[in-house]
Coordinates of C-alpha atoms in Angstrom, one line a residue:
X1 CA -9.5 -35.1 -7.5
X2 CA -9.2 -35.3 -3.8
X3 CA -6.6 -34.6 -1.1
X4 CA -8.2 -33.1 -1.0
X5 CA -6.6 -34.2 -3.8
X6 CA -4.2 -32.4 -5.8
X7 CA -1.2 -34.4 -4.5
X8 CA -1.7 -37.9 -6.0
X9 CA -0.2 -40.2 -8.6
X10 CA 1.6 -38.3 -11.4
X11 CA 1.2 -35.1 -9.3
X12 CA 4.3 -33.6 -10.9
X13 CA 2.7 -34.0 -14.4
X14 CA -0.4 -32.3 -13.1
X15 CA 1.7 -29.5 -11.6
X16 CA 3.5 -29.0 -14.9
X17 CA 0.2 -28.8 -16.8
X18 CA -1.2 -26.4 -14.2
X19 CA 2.0 -24.2 -14.7
X20 CA 1.4 -24.1 -18.4
X21 CA -2.3 -23.3 -17.9
X22 CA -1.4 -20.4 -15.6
X23 CA 1.0 -19.0 -18.1
X24 CA -1.7 -19.2 -20.8
X25 CA -4.1 -17.4 -18.5
X26 CA -1.6 -14.6 -17.9
X27 CA -0.8 -14.5 -21.6
X28 CA -4.5 -14.2 -22.5
X29 CA -4.9 -11.4 -19.9
X30 CA -1.9 -9.6 -21.3
X31 CA -2.7 -9.8 -25.0
X32 CA -6.4 -9.6 -24.4
X33 CA -5.9 -6.4 -22.5
X34 CA -4.0 -4.9 -25.3
X35 CA -6.6 -6.0 -27.9
X36 CA -9.4 -4.2 -26.1
X37 CA -7.3 -1.1 -25.9
X38 CA -6.2 -1.0 -22.3
X39 CA -3.1 1.2 -21.8
X40 CA -0.9 2.7 -19.1
X41 CA -2.3 2.5 -15.5
X42 CA -5.5 0.8 -16.6
X43 CA -3.6 -2.0 -18.3
X44 CA -1.2 -2.4 -15.3
X45 CA -4.0 -2.6 -12.8
X46 CA -5.8 -5.1 -15.0
X47 CA -2.8 -7.4 -15.2
X48 CA -1.7 -7.1 -11.6
X49 CA -5.3 -7.9 -10.5
X50 CA -5.2 -11.1 -12.6
X51 CA -1.9 -12.1 -11.1
X52 CA -3.0 -11.5 -7.5
X53 CA -6.2 -13.5 -8.2
X54 CA -4.3 -16.5 -9.7
X55 CA -1.8 -16.3 -6.8
X56 CA -4.7 -16.6 -4.3
X57 CA -6.0 -19.6 -6.2
X58 CA -2.6 -21.4 -5.8
X59 CA -2.5 -20.5 -2.1
X60 CA -6.0 -21.9 -1.7
X61 CA -4.9 -25.1 -3.5
X62 CA -2.0 -25.5 -1.2
X63 CA -4.3 -24.9 1.8
X64 CA -6.8 -27.5 0.7
X65 CA -3.9 -29.9 0.1
X66 CA -2.9 -29.3 3.7
X67 CA 0.6 -28.2 2.8
X68 CA 0.3 -24.4 3.0
X69 CA 1.2 -24.7 6.7
X70 CA 4.6 -26.1 5.6
X71 CA 5.3 -22.8 3.8
X72 CA 3.6 -20.4 6.3
X73 CA 6.0 -20.5 9.2
X74 CA 6.7 -17.4 11.2
X75 CA 8.7 -19.0 14.0
X76 CA 12.1 -18.7 12.5
X77 CA 15.3 -20.5 13.6
X78 CA 18.8 -19.0 13.4
X79 CA 19.3 -20.2 9.8
X80 CA 16.1 -18.5 8.7
X81 CA 17.0 -15.2 10.4
X82 CA 20.4 -15.4 8.7
X83 CA 18.8 -16.0 5.3
X84 CA 16.5 -13.0 5.7
X85 CA 19.4 -10.8 6.9
X86 CA 21.6 -11.9 3.9
X87 CA 18.8 -11.1 1.4
X88 CA 18.2 -7.7 3.0
X89 CA 21.9 -7.0 3.4
X90 CA 22.5 -7.6 -0.3
X91 CA 19.6 -5.6 -1.7
X92 CA 19.1 -2.7 0.7
X93 CA 22.3 -1.0 -0.5
X94 CA 21.1 -1.5 -4.1
X95 CA 17.8 0.1 -3.3
X96 CA 19.5 3.0 -1.6
X97 CA 22.2 3.7 -4.2
X98 CA 20.7 2.1 -7.3
X99 CA 17.1 3.0 -6.8
X100 CA 13.9 1.5 -8.1
X101 CA 13.5 0.7 -11.8
X102 CA 10.6 2.9 -12.5
X103 CA 9.7 2.9 -16.2
X104 CA 7.0 3.1 -18.9
X105 CA 5.6 6.4 -17.6
X106 CA 3.5 4.7 -14.9
X107 CA 3.2 6.0 -11.3
X108 CA 5.8 4.4 -9.0
X109 CA 3.2 2.7 -6.7
X110 CA 1.6 1.0 -9.7
X111 CA 5.0 -0.2 -10.9
X112 CA 5.9 -1.5 -7.5
X113 CA 2.5 -3.2 -7.0
X114 CA 2.8 -4.8 -10.5
X115 CA 6.2 -6.3 -9.5
X116 CA 4.8 -7.5 -6.2
X117 CA 1.9 -9.2 -8.0
X118 CA 4.4 -11.1 -10.1
X119 CA 6.1 -12.4 -7.0
X120 CA 2.7 -13.3 -5.4
X121 CA 1.7 -15.1 -8.6
X122 CA 5.0 -16.9 -9.3
X123 CA 6.1 -18.0 -5.8
X124 CA 2.9 -20.0 -4.9
X125 CA 3.0 -21.6 -8.3
X126 CA 6.7 -22.4 -8.8
X127 CA 7.9 -22.7 -5.1
X128 CA 4.5 -24.0 -3.9
X129 CA 2.5 -26.2 -6.4
X130 CA 5.3 -27.1 -8.8
X131 CA 8.2 -27.7 -6.3
X132 CA 6.0 -29.6 -3.9
X133 CA 4.6 -31.6 -6.8
X134 CA 8.0 -32.7 -7.8
X135 CA 8.9 -33.3 -4.1
X136 CA 5.8 -35.6 -3.7
X137 CA 6.8 -37.6 -6.8
X138 CA 10.4 -38.1 -5.6
X139 CA 9.5 -38.9 -2.1
X140 CA 6.8 -41.4 -3.3
X141 CA 9.3 -43.1 -5.6
X142 CA 12.0 -43.1 -2.9
X143 CA 14.4 -41.1 -5.1
X144 CA 17.6 -39.9 -3.3
X145 CA 17.9 -36.2 -2.5
X146 CA 14.2 -35.4 -3.2
X147 CA 14.4 -31.8 -2.0
X148 CA 17.4 -31.0 -4.3
X149 CA 15.7 -32.8 -7.3
X150 CA 12.5 -30.9 -6.7
X151 CA 14.3 -27.6 -6.4
X152 CA 16.3 -28.1 -9.6
X153 CA 13.4 -29.2 -11.7
X154 CA 11.1 -26.4 -10.5
X155 CA 13.9 -23.9 -11.2
X156 CA 14.3 -25.4 -14.8
X157 CA 10.6 -24.9 -15.5
X158 CA 10.7 -21.4 -13.9
X159 CA 13.5 -20.3 -16.1
X160 CA 12.2 -22.0 -19.3
X161 CA 8.8 -20.2 -19.0
X162 CA 10.6 -16.9 -19.4
X163 CA 11.6 -17.8 -23.0
X164 CA 8.1 -16.7 -23.8
X165 CA 9.0 -13.1 -23.1
X166 CA 10.2 -12.9 -26.7
X167 CA 6.5 -12.7 -27.5
X168 CA 6.5 -9.3 -25.8
X169 CA 9.1 -8.0 -28.2
X170 CA 12.2 -8.5 -26.2
X171 CA 15.4 -9.3 -28.2
X172 CA 16.8 -12.9 -27.9
X173 CA 20.0 -11.9 -26.1
X174 CA 18.1 -10.1 -23.3
X175 CA 15.6 -13.0 -23.1
X176 CA 18.4 -15.6 -22.8
X177 CA 20.1 -13.6 -20.1
X178 CA 16.8 -13.5 -18.2
X179 CA 16.4 -17.3 -18.6
X180 CA 19.9 -17.7 -17.1
X181 CA 19.0 -15.3 -14.3
X182 CA 15.7 -16.9 -13.5
X183 CA 17.3 -20.3 -13.3
X184 CA 19.6 -19.2 -10.5
X185 CA 16.9 -17.0 -9.0
X186 CA 14.5 -19.9 -8.9
X187 CA 17.3 -22.0 -7.2
X188 CA 17.9 -19.2 -4.6
X189 CA 14.2 -18.6 -3.9
X190 CA 13.5 -22.3 -3.5
X191 CA 16.2 -22.8 -1.0
X192 CA 15.1 -19.6 0.8
X193 CA 11.6 -21.2 1.1
X194 CA 13.1 -24.4 2.4
X195 CA 15.2 -22.6 5.0
X196 CA 12.5 -20.1 6.1
X197 CA 9.5 -22.2 5.3
X198 CA 7.7 -19.0 4.4
X199 CA 6.5 -18.5 0.9
X200 CA 5.1 -15.0 1.7
X201 CA 8.6 -13.6 2.4
X202 CA 9.8 -15.2 -0.8
X203 CA 7.0 -13.5 -2.7
X204 CA 7.9 -10.1 -1.2
X205 CA 11.6 -10.5 -2.0
X206 CA 10.8 -11.6 -5.5
X207 CA 8.7 -8.5 -6.0
X208 CA 11.4 -6.2 -4.5
X209 CA 14.1 -7.7 -6.7
X210 CA 12.0 -7.2 -9.8
X211 CA 11.5 -3.5 -8.8
X212 CA 15.1 -2.4 -8.2
X213 CA 17.6 -1.2 -10.7
X214 CA 20.5 -3.6 -9.9
X215 CA 22.7 -2.5 -12.7
X216 CA 22.6 1.1 -11.5
X217 CA 24.4 0.0 -8.4
X218 CA 26.8 -2.6 -10.0
X219 CA 27.7 -0.4 -13.1
X220 CA 31.0 -2.2 -13.8
X221 CA 29.3 -5.5 -14.8
X222 CA 27.5 -5.6 -18.2
X223 CA 24.5 -7.4 -19.6
X224 CA 22.5 -8.0 -16.4
X225 CA 25.2 -10.3 -15.1
X226 CA 24.7 -8.6 -11.7
X227 CA 21.3 -10.3 -11.3
X228 CA 22.8 -13.7 -12.2
X229 CA 25.8 -13.4 -9.9
X230 CA 24.0 -12.0 -6.9
X231 CA 21.2 -14.6 -7.0
X232 CA 23.8 -17.4 -7.6
X233 CA 25.7 -16.3 -4.5
X234 CA 22.5 -16.2 -2.4
X235 CA 21.3 -19.6 -3.7
X236 CA 24.7 -21.1 -2.9
X237 CA 24.6 -19.7 0.6
X238 CA 21.0 -20.9 1.2
X239 CA 21.8 -24.3 -0.1
X240 CA 24.8 -24.6 2.2
X241 CA 22.6 -23.6 5.1
X242 CA 20.5 -26.7 4.6
X243 CA 22.1 -29.7 6.4
X244 CA 20.8 -33.2 5.7
X245 CA 19.0 -33.0 9.0
X246 CA 17.3 -29.8 7.9
X247 CA 16.1 -31.2 4.6
X248 CA 15.0 -34.5 6.2
X249 CA 12.9 -32.5 8.6
X250 CA 11.3 -30.6 5.7
X251 CA 10.5 -33.9 3.9
X252 CA 9.1 -35.6 7.1
X253 CA 6.9 -32.6 7.8
X254 CA 5.7 -32.7 4.2
X255 CA 4.9 -36.5 4.4
X256 CA 3.1 -36.1 7.7
X257 CA 0.9 -33.4 6.3
X258 CA -0.1 -35.6 3.4
X259 CA -0.5 -38.7 5.6
X260 CA 1.7 -40.9 3.5
X261 CA 0.9 -43.9 5.6
X262 CA -2.6 -44.0 4.1
X263 CA -1.2 -44.5 0.6
X264 CA -0.2 -47.6 -1.2
X265 CA 3.1 -47.2 -3.1
X266 CA 3.9 -48.9 -6.4

């Protein structure tokens, strides 16, 4: 494979297969760690190390494909600053009054680092490899609204993967609520990445969100609806921020990085 060469014909299929492979790797690390008797802090450190390692692999793939620069911007425009402020504005009060969701008897730094490793693993995969894989396929086939299509499909796969949490012993209702939440969270995070063009900030916010006890702040809404509502509001706002000019510039930048003129389209 060359693009060095991930982005090519049927790239979205390759991205989906890579997503499934990565989930298998994390599953093997999870259940393998349990089988060899890892517990508590040792098990947490093992799992977070695997997630960070796989996240680095995805970032390296994006770098080799010459598209990591599209997601590594630190020169923000007004929309990006507003997106960051909105995210902080929503969750800082939750952190202050709701607190961090520290559980399972592990030290707080390990819990927080574990959640950050999840963000660092999932963002380069779902908002990097998978979303850009779909974007490549839709741009190549001249589909209308390629950014929206790529965001929606990557969000669908992001949420569907969380069904596997039933294998960890979660009840079906909680799992389905998480699937609903991750669908809108994936939508919000994807538009946040498009607006800010910074996957590292998305990884940090992802980890922070996983770490905080949202329901302790919004006590009057049951069944984790707080996560669904809050991320749905953010996703809607970030989506509204992206004008056609903004998304067109994102696609044009993406195409120029992959040198689309050198390809023959069929």
